[in-house]
mmCIF file of C-alpha atoms and ligand atoms in Angstrom:
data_model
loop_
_atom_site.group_PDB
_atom_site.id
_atom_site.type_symbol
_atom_site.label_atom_id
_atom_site.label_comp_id
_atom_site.label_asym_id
_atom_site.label_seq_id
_atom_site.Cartn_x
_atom_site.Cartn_y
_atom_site.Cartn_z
ATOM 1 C CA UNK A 246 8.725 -11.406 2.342
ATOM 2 C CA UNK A 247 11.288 -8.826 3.220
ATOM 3 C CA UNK A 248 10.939 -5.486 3.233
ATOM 4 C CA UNK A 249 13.596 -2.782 2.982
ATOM 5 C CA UNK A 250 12.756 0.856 3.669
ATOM 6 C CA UNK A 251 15.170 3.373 2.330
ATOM 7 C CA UNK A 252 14.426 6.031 4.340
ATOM 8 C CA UNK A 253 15.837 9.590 6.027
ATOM 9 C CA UNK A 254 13.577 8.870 9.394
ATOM 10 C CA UNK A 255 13.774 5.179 9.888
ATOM 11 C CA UNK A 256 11.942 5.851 13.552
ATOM 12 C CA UNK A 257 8.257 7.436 11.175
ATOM 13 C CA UNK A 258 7.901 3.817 10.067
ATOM 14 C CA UNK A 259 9.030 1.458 12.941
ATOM 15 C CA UNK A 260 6.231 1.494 15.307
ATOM 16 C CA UNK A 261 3.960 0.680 12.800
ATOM 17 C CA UNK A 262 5.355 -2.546 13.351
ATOM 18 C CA UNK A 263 5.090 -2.530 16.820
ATOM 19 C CA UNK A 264 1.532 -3.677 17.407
ATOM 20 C CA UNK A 265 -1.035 -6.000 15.785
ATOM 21 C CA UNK A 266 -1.415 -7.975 12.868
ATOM 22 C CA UNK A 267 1.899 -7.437 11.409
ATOM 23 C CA UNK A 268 3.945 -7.524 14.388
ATOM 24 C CA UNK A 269 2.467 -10.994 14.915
ATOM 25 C CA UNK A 270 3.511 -11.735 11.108
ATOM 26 C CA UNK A 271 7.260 -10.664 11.906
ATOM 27 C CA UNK A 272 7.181 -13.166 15.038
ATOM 28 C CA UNK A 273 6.130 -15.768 12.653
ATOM 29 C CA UNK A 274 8.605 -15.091 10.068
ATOM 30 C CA UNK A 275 6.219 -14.470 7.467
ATOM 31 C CA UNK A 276 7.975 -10.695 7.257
ATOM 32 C CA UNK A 277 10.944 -9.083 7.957
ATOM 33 C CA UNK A 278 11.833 -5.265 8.112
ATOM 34 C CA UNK A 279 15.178 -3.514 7.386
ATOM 35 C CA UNK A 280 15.827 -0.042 7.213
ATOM 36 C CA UNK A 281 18.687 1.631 4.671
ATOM 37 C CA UNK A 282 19.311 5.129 5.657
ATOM 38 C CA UNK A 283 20.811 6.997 2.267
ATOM 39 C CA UNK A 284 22.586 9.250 4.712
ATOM 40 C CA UNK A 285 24.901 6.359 5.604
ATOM 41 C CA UNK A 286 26.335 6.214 2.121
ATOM 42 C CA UNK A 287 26.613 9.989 1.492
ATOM 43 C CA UNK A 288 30.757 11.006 1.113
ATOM 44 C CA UNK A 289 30.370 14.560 1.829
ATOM 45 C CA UNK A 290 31.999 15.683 4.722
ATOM 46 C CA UNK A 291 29.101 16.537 6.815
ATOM 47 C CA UNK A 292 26.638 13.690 5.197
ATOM 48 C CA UNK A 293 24.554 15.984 3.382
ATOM 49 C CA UNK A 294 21.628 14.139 1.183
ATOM 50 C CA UNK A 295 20.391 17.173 -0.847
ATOM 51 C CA UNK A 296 20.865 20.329 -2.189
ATOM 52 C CA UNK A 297 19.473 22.804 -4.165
ATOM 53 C CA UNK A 298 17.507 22.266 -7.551
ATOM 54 C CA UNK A 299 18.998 22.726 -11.211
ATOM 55 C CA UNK A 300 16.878 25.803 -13.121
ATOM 56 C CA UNK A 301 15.902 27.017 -9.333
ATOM 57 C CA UNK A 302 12.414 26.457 -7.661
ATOM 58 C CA UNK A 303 11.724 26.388 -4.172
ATOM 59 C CA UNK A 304 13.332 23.324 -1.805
ATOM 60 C CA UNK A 305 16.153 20.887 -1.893
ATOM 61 C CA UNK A 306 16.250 18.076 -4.085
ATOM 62 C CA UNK A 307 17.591 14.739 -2.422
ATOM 63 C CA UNK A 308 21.154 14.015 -4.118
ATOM 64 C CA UNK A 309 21.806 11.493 -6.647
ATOM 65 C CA UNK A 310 24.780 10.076 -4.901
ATOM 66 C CA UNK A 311 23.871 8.659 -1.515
ATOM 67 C CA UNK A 312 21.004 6.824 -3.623
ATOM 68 C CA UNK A 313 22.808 5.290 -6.108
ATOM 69 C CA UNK A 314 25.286 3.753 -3.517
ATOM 70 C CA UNK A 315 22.526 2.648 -0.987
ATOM 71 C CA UNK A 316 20.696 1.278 -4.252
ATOM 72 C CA UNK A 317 23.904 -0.612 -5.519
ATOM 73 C CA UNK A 318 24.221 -2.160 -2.296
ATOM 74 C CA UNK A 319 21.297 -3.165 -1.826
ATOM 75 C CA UNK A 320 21.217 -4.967 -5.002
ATOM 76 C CA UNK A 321 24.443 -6.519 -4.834
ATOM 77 C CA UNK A 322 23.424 -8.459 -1.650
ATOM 78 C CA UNK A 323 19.549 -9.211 -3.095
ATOM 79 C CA UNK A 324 19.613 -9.289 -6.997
ATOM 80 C CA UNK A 325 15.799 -10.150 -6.509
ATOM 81 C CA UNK A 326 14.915 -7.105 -4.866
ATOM 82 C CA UNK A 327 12.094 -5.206 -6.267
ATOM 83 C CA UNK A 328 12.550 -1.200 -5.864
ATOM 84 C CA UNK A 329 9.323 0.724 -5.584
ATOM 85 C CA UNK A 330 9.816 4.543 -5.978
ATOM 86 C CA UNK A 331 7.023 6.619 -4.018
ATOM 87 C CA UNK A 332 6.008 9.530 -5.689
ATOM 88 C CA UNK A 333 2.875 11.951 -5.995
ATOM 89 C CA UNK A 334 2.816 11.848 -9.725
ATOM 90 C CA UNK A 335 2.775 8.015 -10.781
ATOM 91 C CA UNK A 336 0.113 5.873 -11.250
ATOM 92 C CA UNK A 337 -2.023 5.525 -8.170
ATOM 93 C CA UNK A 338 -1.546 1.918 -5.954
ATOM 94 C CA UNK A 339 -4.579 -0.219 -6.281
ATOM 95 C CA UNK A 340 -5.657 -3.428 -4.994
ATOM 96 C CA UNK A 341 -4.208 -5.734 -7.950
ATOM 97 C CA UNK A 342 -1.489 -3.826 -7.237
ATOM 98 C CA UNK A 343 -1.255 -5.442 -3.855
ATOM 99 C CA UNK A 344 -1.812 -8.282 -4.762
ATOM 100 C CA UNK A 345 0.927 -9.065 -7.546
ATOM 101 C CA UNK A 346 3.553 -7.182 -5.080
ATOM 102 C CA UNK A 347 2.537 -10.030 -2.765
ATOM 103 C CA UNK A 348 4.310 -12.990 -4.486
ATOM 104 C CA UNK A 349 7.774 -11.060 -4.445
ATOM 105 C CA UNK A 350 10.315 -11.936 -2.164
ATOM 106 C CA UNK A 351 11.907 -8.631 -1.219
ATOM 107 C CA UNK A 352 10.483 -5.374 -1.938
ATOM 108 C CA UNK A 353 12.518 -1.941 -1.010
ATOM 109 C CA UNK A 354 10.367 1.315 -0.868
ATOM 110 C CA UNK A 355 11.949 4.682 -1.335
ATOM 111 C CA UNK A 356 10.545 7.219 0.662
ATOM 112 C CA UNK A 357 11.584 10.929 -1.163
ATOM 113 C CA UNK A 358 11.654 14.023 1.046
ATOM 114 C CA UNK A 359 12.256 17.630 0.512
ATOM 115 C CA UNK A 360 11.089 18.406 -2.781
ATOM 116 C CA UNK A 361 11.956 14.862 -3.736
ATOM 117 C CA UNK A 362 14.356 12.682 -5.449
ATOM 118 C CA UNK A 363 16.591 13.457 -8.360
ATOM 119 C CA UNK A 364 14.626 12.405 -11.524
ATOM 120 C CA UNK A 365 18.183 10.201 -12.062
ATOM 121 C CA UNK A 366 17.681 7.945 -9.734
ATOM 122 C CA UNK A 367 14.076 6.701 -10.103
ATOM 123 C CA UNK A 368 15.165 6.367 -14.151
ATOM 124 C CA UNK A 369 18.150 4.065 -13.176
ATOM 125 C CA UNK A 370 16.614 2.141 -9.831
ATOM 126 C CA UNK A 371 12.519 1.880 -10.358
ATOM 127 C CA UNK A 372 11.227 -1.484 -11.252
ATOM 128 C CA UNK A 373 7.528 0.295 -10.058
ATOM 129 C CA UNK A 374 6.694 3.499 -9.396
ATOM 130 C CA UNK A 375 3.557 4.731 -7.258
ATOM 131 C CA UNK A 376 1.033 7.217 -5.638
ATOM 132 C CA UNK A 377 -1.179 6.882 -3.264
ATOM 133 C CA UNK A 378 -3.367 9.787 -4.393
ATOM 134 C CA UNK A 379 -3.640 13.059 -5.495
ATOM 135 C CA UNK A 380 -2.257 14.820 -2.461
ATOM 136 C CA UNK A 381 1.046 15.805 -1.418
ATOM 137 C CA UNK A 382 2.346 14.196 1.230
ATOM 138 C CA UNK A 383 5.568 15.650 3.452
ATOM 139 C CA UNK A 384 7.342 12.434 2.549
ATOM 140 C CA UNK A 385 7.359 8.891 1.290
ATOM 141 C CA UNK A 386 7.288 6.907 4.346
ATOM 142 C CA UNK A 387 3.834 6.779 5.019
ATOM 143 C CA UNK A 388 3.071 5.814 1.634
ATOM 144 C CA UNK A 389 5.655 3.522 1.951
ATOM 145 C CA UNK A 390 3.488 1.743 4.948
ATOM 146 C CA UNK A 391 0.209 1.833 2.830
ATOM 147 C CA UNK A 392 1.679 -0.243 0.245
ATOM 148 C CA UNK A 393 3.567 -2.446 2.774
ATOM 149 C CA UNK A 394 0.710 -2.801 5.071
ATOM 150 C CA UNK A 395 -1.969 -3.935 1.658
ATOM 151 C CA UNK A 396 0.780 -5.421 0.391
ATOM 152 C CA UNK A 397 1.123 -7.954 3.696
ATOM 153 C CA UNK A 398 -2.655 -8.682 3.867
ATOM 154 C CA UNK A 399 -2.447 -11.151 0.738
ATOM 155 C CA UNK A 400 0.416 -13.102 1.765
ATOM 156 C CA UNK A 401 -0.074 -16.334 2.698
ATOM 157 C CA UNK A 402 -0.570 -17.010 6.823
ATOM 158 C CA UNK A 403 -0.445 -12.683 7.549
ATOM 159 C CA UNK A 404 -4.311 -12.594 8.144
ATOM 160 C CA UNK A 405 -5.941 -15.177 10.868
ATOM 161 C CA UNK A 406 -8.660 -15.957 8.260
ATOM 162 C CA UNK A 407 -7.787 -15.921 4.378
ATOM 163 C CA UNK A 408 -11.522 -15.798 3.895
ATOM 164 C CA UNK A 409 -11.190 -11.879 4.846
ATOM 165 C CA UNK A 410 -9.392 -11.277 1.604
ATOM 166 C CA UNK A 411 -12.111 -12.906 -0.791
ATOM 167 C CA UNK A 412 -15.206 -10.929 0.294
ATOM 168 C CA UNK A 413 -13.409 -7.409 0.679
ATOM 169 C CA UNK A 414 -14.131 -4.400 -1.016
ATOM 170 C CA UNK A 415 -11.945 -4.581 -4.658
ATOM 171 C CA UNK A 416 -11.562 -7.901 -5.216
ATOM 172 C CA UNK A 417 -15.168 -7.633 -7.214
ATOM 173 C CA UNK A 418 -16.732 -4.606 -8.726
ATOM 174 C CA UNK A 419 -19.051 -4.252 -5.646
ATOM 175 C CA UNK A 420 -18.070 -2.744 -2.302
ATOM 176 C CA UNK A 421 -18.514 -5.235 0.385
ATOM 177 C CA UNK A 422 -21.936 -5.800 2.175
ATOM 178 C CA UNK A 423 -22.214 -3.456 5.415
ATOM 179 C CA UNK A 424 -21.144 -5.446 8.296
ATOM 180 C CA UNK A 425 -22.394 -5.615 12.165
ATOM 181 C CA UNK A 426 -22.268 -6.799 15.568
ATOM 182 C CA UNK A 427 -23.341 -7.342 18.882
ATOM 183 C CA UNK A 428 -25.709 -6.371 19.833
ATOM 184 C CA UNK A 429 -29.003 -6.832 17.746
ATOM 185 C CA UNK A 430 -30.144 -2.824 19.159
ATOM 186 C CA UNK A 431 -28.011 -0.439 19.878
ATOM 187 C CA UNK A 432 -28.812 3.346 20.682
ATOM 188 C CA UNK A 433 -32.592 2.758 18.996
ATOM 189 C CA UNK A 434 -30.529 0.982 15.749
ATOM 190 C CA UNK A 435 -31.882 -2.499 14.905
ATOM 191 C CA UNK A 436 -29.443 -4.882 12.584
ATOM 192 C CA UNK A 437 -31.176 -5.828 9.010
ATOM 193 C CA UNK A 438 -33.402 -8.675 10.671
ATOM 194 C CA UNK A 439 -32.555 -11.072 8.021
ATOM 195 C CA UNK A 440 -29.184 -10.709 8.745
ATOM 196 C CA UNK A 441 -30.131 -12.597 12.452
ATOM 197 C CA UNK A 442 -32.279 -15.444 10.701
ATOM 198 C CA UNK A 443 -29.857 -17.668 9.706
ATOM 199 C CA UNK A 444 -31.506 -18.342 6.279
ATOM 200 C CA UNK A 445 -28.093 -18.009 4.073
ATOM 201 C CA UNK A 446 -29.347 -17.666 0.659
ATOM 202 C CA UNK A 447 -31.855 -14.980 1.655
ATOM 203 C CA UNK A 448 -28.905 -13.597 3.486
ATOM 204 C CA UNK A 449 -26.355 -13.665 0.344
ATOM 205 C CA UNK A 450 -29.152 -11.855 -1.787
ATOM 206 C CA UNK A 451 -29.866 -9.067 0.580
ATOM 207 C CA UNK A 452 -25.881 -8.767 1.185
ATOM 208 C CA UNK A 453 -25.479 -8.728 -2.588
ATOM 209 C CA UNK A 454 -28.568 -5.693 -2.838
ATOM 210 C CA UNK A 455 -27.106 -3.761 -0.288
ATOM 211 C CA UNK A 456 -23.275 -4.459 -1.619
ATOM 212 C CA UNK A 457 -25.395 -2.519 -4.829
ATOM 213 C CA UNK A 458 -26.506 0.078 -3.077
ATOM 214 C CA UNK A 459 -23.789 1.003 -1.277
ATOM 215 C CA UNK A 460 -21.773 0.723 -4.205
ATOM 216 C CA UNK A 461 -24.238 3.229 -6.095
ATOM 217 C CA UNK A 462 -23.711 5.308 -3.018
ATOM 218 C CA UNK A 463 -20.310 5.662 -2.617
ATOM 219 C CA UNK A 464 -18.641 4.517 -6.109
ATOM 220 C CA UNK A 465 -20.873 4.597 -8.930
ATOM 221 C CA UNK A 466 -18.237 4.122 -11.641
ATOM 222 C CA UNK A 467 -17.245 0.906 -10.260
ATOM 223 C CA UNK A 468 -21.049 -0.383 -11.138
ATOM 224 C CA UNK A 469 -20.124 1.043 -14.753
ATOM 225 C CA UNK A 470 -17.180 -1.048 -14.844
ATOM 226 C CA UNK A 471 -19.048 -3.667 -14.032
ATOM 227 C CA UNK A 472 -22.075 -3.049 -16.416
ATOM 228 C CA UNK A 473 -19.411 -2.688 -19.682
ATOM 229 C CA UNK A 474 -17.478 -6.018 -18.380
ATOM 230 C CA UNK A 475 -20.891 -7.574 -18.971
ATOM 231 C CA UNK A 476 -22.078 -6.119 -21.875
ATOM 232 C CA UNK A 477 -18.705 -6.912 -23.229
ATOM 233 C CA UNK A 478 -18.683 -10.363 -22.219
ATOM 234 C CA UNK A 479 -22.129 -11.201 -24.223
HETATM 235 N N1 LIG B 562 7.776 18.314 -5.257
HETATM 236 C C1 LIG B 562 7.086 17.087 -5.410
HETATM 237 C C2 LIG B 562 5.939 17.254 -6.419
HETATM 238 O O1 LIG B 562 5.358 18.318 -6.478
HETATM 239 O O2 LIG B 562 5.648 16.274 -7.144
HETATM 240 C C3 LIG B 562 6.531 16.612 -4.063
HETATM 241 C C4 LIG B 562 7.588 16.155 -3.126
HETATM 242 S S1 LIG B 562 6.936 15.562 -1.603
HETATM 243 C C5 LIG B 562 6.903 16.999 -0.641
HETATM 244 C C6 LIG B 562 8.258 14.635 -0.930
HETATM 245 C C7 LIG B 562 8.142 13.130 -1.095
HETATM 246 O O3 LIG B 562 6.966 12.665 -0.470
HETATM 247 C C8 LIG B 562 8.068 12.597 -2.497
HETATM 248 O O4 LIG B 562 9.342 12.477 -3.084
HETATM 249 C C9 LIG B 562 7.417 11.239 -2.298
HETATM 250 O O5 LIG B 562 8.349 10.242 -1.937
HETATM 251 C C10 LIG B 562 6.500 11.489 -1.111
HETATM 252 N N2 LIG B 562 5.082 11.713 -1.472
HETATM 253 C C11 LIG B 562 4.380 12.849 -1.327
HETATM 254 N N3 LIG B 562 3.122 12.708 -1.706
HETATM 255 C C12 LIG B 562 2.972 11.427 -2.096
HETATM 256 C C13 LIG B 562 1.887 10.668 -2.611
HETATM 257 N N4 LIG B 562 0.692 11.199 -2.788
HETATM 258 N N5 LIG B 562 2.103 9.364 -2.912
HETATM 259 C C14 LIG B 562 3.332 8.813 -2.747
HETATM 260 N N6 LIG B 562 4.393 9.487 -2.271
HETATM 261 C C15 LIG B 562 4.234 10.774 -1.947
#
């Protein structure tokens, strides 16, 4: 998978690829990172990117111009390249999400700044467009690295163990069992003493009750879902 960042502030996003999982991933070729600075392509004199908004507001808007020509560019030397735009107001990035992305070959992410991007641009270049929730954010690029970073976990060879992926959180209604580790006590706090039996089927069922309750707990409209999928299915 490649990646392509188009980006103001190239150096926000690099040194998330500096350490762990997917720096190992880059070494192995599984990924590879490129950065497209819009600035590069601007033609006014001084390399400005944005300016101010048609019908006023507050803030610059980031110019049509440098995008297009990064954007053309970038197609012209990858005509597979799929452009995500990163915006507050699209649908919000979800696991599935992650998943499909993970079977392209090149994505590009388009970090806004300012007040954002010309509405032109996303119309002409967006093959997706996402959130990453209801919160504004000073710019793209960290979203950017939330999408790339779920994004990574489901290709093939990224993680050390695939079996991570199929007993996380999201990939069933249920939230994932809690987890624990060494050792058994800690600070007056025992582990679930089935949990240190070894018995695996009484160990599935009390991970599957407590995946329940913890679902309950923390999202209780994901047992809905899960209740209507059933009732549906009979
Ligand atoms: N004026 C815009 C609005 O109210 O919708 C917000 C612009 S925001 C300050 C600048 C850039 O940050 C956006 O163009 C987008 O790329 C990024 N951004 C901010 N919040 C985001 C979010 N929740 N999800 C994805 N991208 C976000």
């Amino acid at each position: 998978m490649t990646y392509t960042f188009v980006t103001l502030f190239s150096n926000l996003i690099d040194g998330y690829f500096k350490d762990s999982i997917l720096k190992r991933a880059i070494e192995k070729n599984l990924l590879e990172i490129n950065y497209v600075n819009p600035r590069d392509y601007s033609v006014n004199k001084h390399s400005k990117v944005d300016d101010t908004a048609f019908g006023g507001g507050a803030g610059m808007v980031m110019n049509p111009q440098p995008l297009f020509d990064a954007l053309d560019d970038l197609k012209s030397k990858d005509e597979n390249v799929h452009i995500v735009f990163l915006t507050p107001v699209a649908k919000q990035f979800v696991q599935n999400d992650a998943k499909r992305l993970a079977t392209k070959s090149h994505i590009a992410f388009v970090s806004g700044r300012y007040e954002g991007i010309d509405e032109r641009v996303i119309e002409k270049y967006a093959d997706e467009v996402f959130s990453i929730g209801d919160y504004i954010l000073t710019g793209g690029e960290l979203a950017s690295l939330v999408l790339c970073d779920a994004i990574s976990r489901n290709i093939e060879g990224v993680l050390g163990n695939s079996d991570s992926l199929t007993v996380e959180s999201f990939e069933t209604p249920l939230l994932e069992a809690p987890s624990f580790s060494k050792p058994k006590d800690y600070d007056s706090l025992s582990v679930p003493s089935e949990y240190l039996k070894g018995n695996h089927s009484i160990i599935r069922s009390l991970k599957l009750a407590l995946s329940e309750c913890k679902t309950k707990f923390f999202r209780p409209e994901q047992l809905l879902k899960q209740r209507r999928r059933k009732s549906y299915e009979k």
